[in-house]
XYZ file of C-alpha atoms in Angstrom:
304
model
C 0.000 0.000 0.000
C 1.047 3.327 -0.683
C 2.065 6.251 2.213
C -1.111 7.612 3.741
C -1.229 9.581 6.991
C -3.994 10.177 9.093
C -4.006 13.172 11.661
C -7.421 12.961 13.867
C -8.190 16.148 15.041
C -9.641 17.332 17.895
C -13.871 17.019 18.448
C -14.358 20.478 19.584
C -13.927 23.245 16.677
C -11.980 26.193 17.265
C -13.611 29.269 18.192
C -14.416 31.092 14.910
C -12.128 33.791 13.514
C -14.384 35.315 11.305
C -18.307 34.871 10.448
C -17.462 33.159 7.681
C -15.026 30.815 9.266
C -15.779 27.253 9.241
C -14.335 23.894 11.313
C -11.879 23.273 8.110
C -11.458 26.858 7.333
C -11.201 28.410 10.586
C -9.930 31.871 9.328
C -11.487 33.184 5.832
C -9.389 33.160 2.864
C -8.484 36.434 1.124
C -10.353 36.736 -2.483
C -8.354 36.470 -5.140
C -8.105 39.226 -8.146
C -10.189 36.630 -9.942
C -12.952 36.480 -7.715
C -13.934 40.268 -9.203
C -14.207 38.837 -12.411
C -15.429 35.641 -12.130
C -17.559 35.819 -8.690
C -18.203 32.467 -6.943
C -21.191 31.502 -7.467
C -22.474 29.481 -4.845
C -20.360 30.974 -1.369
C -20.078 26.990 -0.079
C -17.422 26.501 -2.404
C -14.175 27.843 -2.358
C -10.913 27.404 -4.579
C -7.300 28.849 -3.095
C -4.353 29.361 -4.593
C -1.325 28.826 -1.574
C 1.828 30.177 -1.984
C 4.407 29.329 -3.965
C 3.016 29.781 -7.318
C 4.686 27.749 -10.214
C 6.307 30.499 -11.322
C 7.861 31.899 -7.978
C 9.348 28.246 -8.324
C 10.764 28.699 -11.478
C 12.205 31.926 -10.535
C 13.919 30.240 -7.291
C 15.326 27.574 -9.384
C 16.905 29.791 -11.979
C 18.097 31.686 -8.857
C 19.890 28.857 -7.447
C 21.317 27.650 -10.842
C 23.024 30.803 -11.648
C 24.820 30.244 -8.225
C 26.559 27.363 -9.874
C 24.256 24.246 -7.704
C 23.588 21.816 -10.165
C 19.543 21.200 -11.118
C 19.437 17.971 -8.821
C 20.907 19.890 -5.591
C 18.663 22.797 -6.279
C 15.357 20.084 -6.632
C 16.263 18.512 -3.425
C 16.886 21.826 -1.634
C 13.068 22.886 -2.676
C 11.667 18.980 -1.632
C 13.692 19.712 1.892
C 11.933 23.175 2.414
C 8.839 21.217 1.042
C 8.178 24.414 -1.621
C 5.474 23.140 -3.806
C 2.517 25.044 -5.980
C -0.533 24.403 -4.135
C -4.465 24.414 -5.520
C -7.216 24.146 -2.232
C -11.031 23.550 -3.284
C -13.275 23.634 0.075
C -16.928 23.152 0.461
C -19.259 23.784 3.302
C -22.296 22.019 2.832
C -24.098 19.923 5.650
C -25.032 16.491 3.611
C -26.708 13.297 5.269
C -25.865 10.108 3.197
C -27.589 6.850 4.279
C -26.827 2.997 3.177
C -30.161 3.081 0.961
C -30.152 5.942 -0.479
C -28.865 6.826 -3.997
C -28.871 10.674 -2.785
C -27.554 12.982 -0.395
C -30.007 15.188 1.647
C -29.227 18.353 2.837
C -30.403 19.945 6.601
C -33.500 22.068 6.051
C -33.792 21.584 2.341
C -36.348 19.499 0.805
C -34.138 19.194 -2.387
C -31.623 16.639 -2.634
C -27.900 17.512 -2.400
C -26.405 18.694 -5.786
C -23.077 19.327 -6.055
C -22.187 22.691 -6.698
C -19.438 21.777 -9.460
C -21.223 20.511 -11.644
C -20.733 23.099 -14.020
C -16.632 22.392 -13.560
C -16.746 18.428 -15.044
C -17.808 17.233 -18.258
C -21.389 16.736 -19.190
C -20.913 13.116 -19.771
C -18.896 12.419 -16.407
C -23.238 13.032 -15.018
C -24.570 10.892 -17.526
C -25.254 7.328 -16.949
C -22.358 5.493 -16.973
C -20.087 8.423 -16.430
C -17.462 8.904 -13.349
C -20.160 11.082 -10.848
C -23.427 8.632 -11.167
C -24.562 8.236 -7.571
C -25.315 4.703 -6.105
C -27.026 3.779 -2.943
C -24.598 4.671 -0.003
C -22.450 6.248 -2.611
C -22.264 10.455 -3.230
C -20.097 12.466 -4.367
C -19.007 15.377 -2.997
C -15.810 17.745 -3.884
C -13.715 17.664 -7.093
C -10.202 18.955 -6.724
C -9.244 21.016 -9.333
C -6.928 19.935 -12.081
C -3.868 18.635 -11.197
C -1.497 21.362 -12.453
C -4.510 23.851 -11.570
C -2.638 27.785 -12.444
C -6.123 29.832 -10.835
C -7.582 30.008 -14.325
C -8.736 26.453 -14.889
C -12.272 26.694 -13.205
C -13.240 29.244 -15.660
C -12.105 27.313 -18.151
C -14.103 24.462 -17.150
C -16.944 26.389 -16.530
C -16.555 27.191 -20.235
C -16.151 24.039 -21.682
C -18.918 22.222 -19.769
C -21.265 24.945 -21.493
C -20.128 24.675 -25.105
C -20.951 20.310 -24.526
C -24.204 21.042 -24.033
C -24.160 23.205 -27.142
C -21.263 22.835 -29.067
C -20.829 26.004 -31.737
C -21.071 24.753 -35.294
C -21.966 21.449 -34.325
C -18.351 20.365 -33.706
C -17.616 17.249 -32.078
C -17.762 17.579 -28.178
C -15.189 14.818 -27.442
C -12.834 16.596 -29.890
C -13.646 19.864 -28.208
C -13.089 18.698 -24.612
C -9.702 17.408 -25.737
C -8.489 20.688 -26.891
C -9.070 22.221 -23.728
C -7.880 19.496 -21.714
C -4.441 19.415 -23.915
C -3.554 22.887 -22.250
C -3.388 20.798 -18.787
C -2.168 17.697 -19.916
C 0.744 19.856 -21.805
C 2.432 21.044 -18.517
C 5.099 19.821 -17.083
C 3.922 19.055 -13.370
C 4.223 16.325 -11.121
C 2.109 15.433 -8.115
C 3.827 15.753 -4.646
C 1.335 15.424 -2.399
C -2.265 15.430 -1.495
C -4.303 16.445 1.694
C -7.740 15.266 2.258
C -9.544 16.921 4.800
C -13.207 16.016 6.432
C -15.470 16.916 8.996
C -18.177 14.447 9.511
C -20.041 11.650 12.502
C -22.171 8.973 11.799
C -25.340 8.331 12.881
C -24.155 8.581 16.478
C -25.631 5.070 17.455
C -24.722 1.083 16.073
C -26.373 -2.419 16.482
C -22.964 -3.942 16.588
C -20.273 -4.591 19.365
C -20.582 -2.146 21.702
C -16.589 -2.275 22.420
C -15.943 -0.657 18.848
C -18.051 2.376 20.062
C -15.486 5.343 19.624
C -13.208 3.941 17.693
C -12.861 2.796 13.719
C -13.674 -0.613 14.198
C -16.770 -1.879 12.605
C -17.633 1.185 11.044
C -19.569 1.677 7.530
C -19.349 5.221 7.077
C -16.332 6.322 5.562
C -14.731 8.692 2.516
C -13.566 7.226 -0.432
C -11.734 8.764 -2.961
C -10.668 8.311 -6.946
C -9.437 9.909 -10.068
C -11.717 11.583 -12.851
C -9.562 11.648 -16.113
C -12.196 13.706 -18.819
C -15.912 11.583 -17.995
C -14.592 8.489 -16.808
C -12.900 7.023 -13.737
C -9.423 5.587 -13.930
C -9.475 1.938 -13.214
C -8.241 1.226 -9.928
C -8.150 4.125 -8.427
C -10.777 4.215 -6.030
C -9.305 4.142 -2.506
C -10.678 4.229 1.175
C -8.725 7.306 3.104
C -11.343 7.806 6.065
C -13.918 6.359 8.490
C -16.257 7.803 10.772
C -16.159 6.841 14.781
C -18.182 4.252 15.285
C -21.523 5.415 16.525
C -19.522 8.744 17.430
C -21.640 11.430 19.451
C -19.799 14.438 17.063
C -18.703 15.686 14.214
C -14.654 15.107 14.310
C -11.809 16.557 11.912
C -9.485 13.921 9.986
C -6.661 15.234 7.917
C -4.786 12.735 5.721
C -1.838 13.490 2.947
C -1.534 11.314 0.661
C 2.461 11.005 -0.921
C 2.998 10.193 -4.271
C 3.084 6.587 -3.919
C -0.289 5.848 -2.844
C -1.794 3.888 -5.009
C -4.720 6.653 -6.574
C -1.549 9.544 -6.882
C 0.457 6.593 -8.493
C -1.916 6.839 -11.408
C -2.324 10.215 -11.624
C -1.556 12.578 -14.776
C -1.738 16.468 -15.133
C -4.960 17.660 -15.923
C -6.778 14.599 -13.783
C -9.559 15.558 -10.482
C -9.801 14.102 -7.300
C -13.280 13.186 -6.496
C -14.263 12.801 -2.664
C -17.051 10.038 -2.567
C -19.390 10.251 0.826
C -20.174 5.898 1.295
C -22.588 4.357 3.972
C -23.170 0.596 4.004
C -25.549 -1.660 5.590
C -29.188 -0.662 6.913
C -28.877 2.135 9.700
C -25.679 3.479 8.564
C -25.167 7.127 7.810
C -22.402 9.658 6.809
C -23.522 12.853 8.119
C -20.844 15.261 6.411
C -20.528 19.314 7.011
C -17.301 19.969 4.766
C -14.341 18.797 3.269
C -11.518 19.952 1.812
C -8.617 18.881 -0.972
C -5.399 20.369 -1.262
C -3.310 19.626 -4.355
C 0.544 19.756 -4.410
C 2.710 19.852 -7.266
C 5.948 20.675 -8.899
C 7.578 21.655 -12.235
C 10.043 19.313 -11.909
C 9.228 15.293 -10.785
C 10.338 13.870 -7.504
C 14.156 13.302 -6.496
């Protein structure tokens, strides 16, 4: 199995820094210079850009190369100091998956849950037989952006998904979706690392051995993760990186990082999303999730 590293954190929740702070997000984000021209729509969802950008890496390498270090001492110096590009997508949105259902409910709405990035994935990844068809116990959640996301990729997306469902001049959508995906696929990044991060309980009660109460034994509600690449999923690469406390009395914080040899990063290209699935299994079972967060890491150069 590849490197994963789960940090449990603690029950309680900080005390907010801001209204808008959340348990994941406990002090709001600065807007970027994007966010005047292309507002978020839906305020649940947020997508960060962390310092150091791609190119303040670039500039640090040619930096250190004209100091006479050779490219493989300068590499290793920036793995050391851990200085990778970063891409954070973060939603806030209280969803109650259960075992039979095929989808999520949100508290106080009679709708179902609908993810609000749907307009950032292909049509056809909704469609039957696509990547993002719910199942019974089964919802997705959060889409990372891109790997190799530079800040201007959502648009994009947003973009694309609207000329599939009318393509201009009747061109061929799989041909168009291809041309903007090349721009991603085209960069020269690798994947260093990636951080999932939930906040979520069961149902708070369990039928089964009372001495896995409060711990991860015996538990069927847990995250899932795997790799869209265009509408489909990439075989294999649907992985378990969380449960819930069994029958656990409240919401908790997990934070995992995934390194580049786990075994859905180990099939990862540029250009590929990271889909968070919400699962419940068995009759009784629930995942009862508020928010979640993935944070993308990556390099212009591959790992020493």
């Amino acid at each position: 199995m590849g490197s994963l590293l789960s940090q449990p954190m603690p029950a309680s929740a900080p005390t907010p820094a801001a209204a808008s702070a959340t348990a994941l997000q406990p002090v709001a984000a600065p807007p970027s210079i994007l966010s005047y021209f292309f507002p978020t729509p839906n305020p649940s969802l947020s997508h960060d850009h962390l310092e150091p950008t791609l190119q303040d890496i670039r500039l640090v390498m040619r930096y250190l190369s004209r100091l006479g270090l050779p490219s493989e001492l300068v590499e290793s110096i920036l793995d050391i100091a851990d200085y990778h590009a970063s891409c954070r997508r973060h939603i806030s949105k209280r969803v109650e998956v259960c075992s039979t259902c095929e989808v999520g409910h949100v508290k106080n709405e009679e709708q179902p849950f609908s993810p609000p990035q749907t307009g950032e994935v292909r049509y056809q990844a909704l469609r039957v037989g696509g990547a993002l068809r719910n199942a019974k116990g089964k919802v997705w959640y959060l889409c990372s952006s891109p790997v190799g996301c530079t800040g201007t990729d959502i648009v994009e997306g947003r973009r694309t998904t609207q000329q599939q469902r009318h393509p201009p001049g009747g061109q061929d959508v799989a041909e168009q979706s291809e041309q903007e995906k090349g721009r991603l696929e085209r960069q020269d990044v690798w994947l260093r690392k990636v951080v999932i991060e939930t906040f979520s309980k069961d149902q708070g009660w369990s039928s089964g051995n009372p001495a896995h109460y409060g711990t991860y034994e015996g538990s069927y509600s847990w995250f899932e993760i795997s790799l869209l690449r265009g509408a489909r999923e990439v075989e294999g690469s649907r992985h378990t990186v969380q449960h819930n406390v069994h029958a656990g009395q409240y919401f908790k914080r997990h934070r995992n990082v995934l390194q580049p040899d786990h075994p859905t990063l180990a099939l990862a290209q540029p250009g590929d999303q990271i889909v968070l699935w919400v699962r419940a299994r068995y009759p009784g079972w629930k995942n009862l999730t508020n928010e979640a967060a993935i944070t993308v890491f990556f390099s212009p150069y591959p790992p020493t």
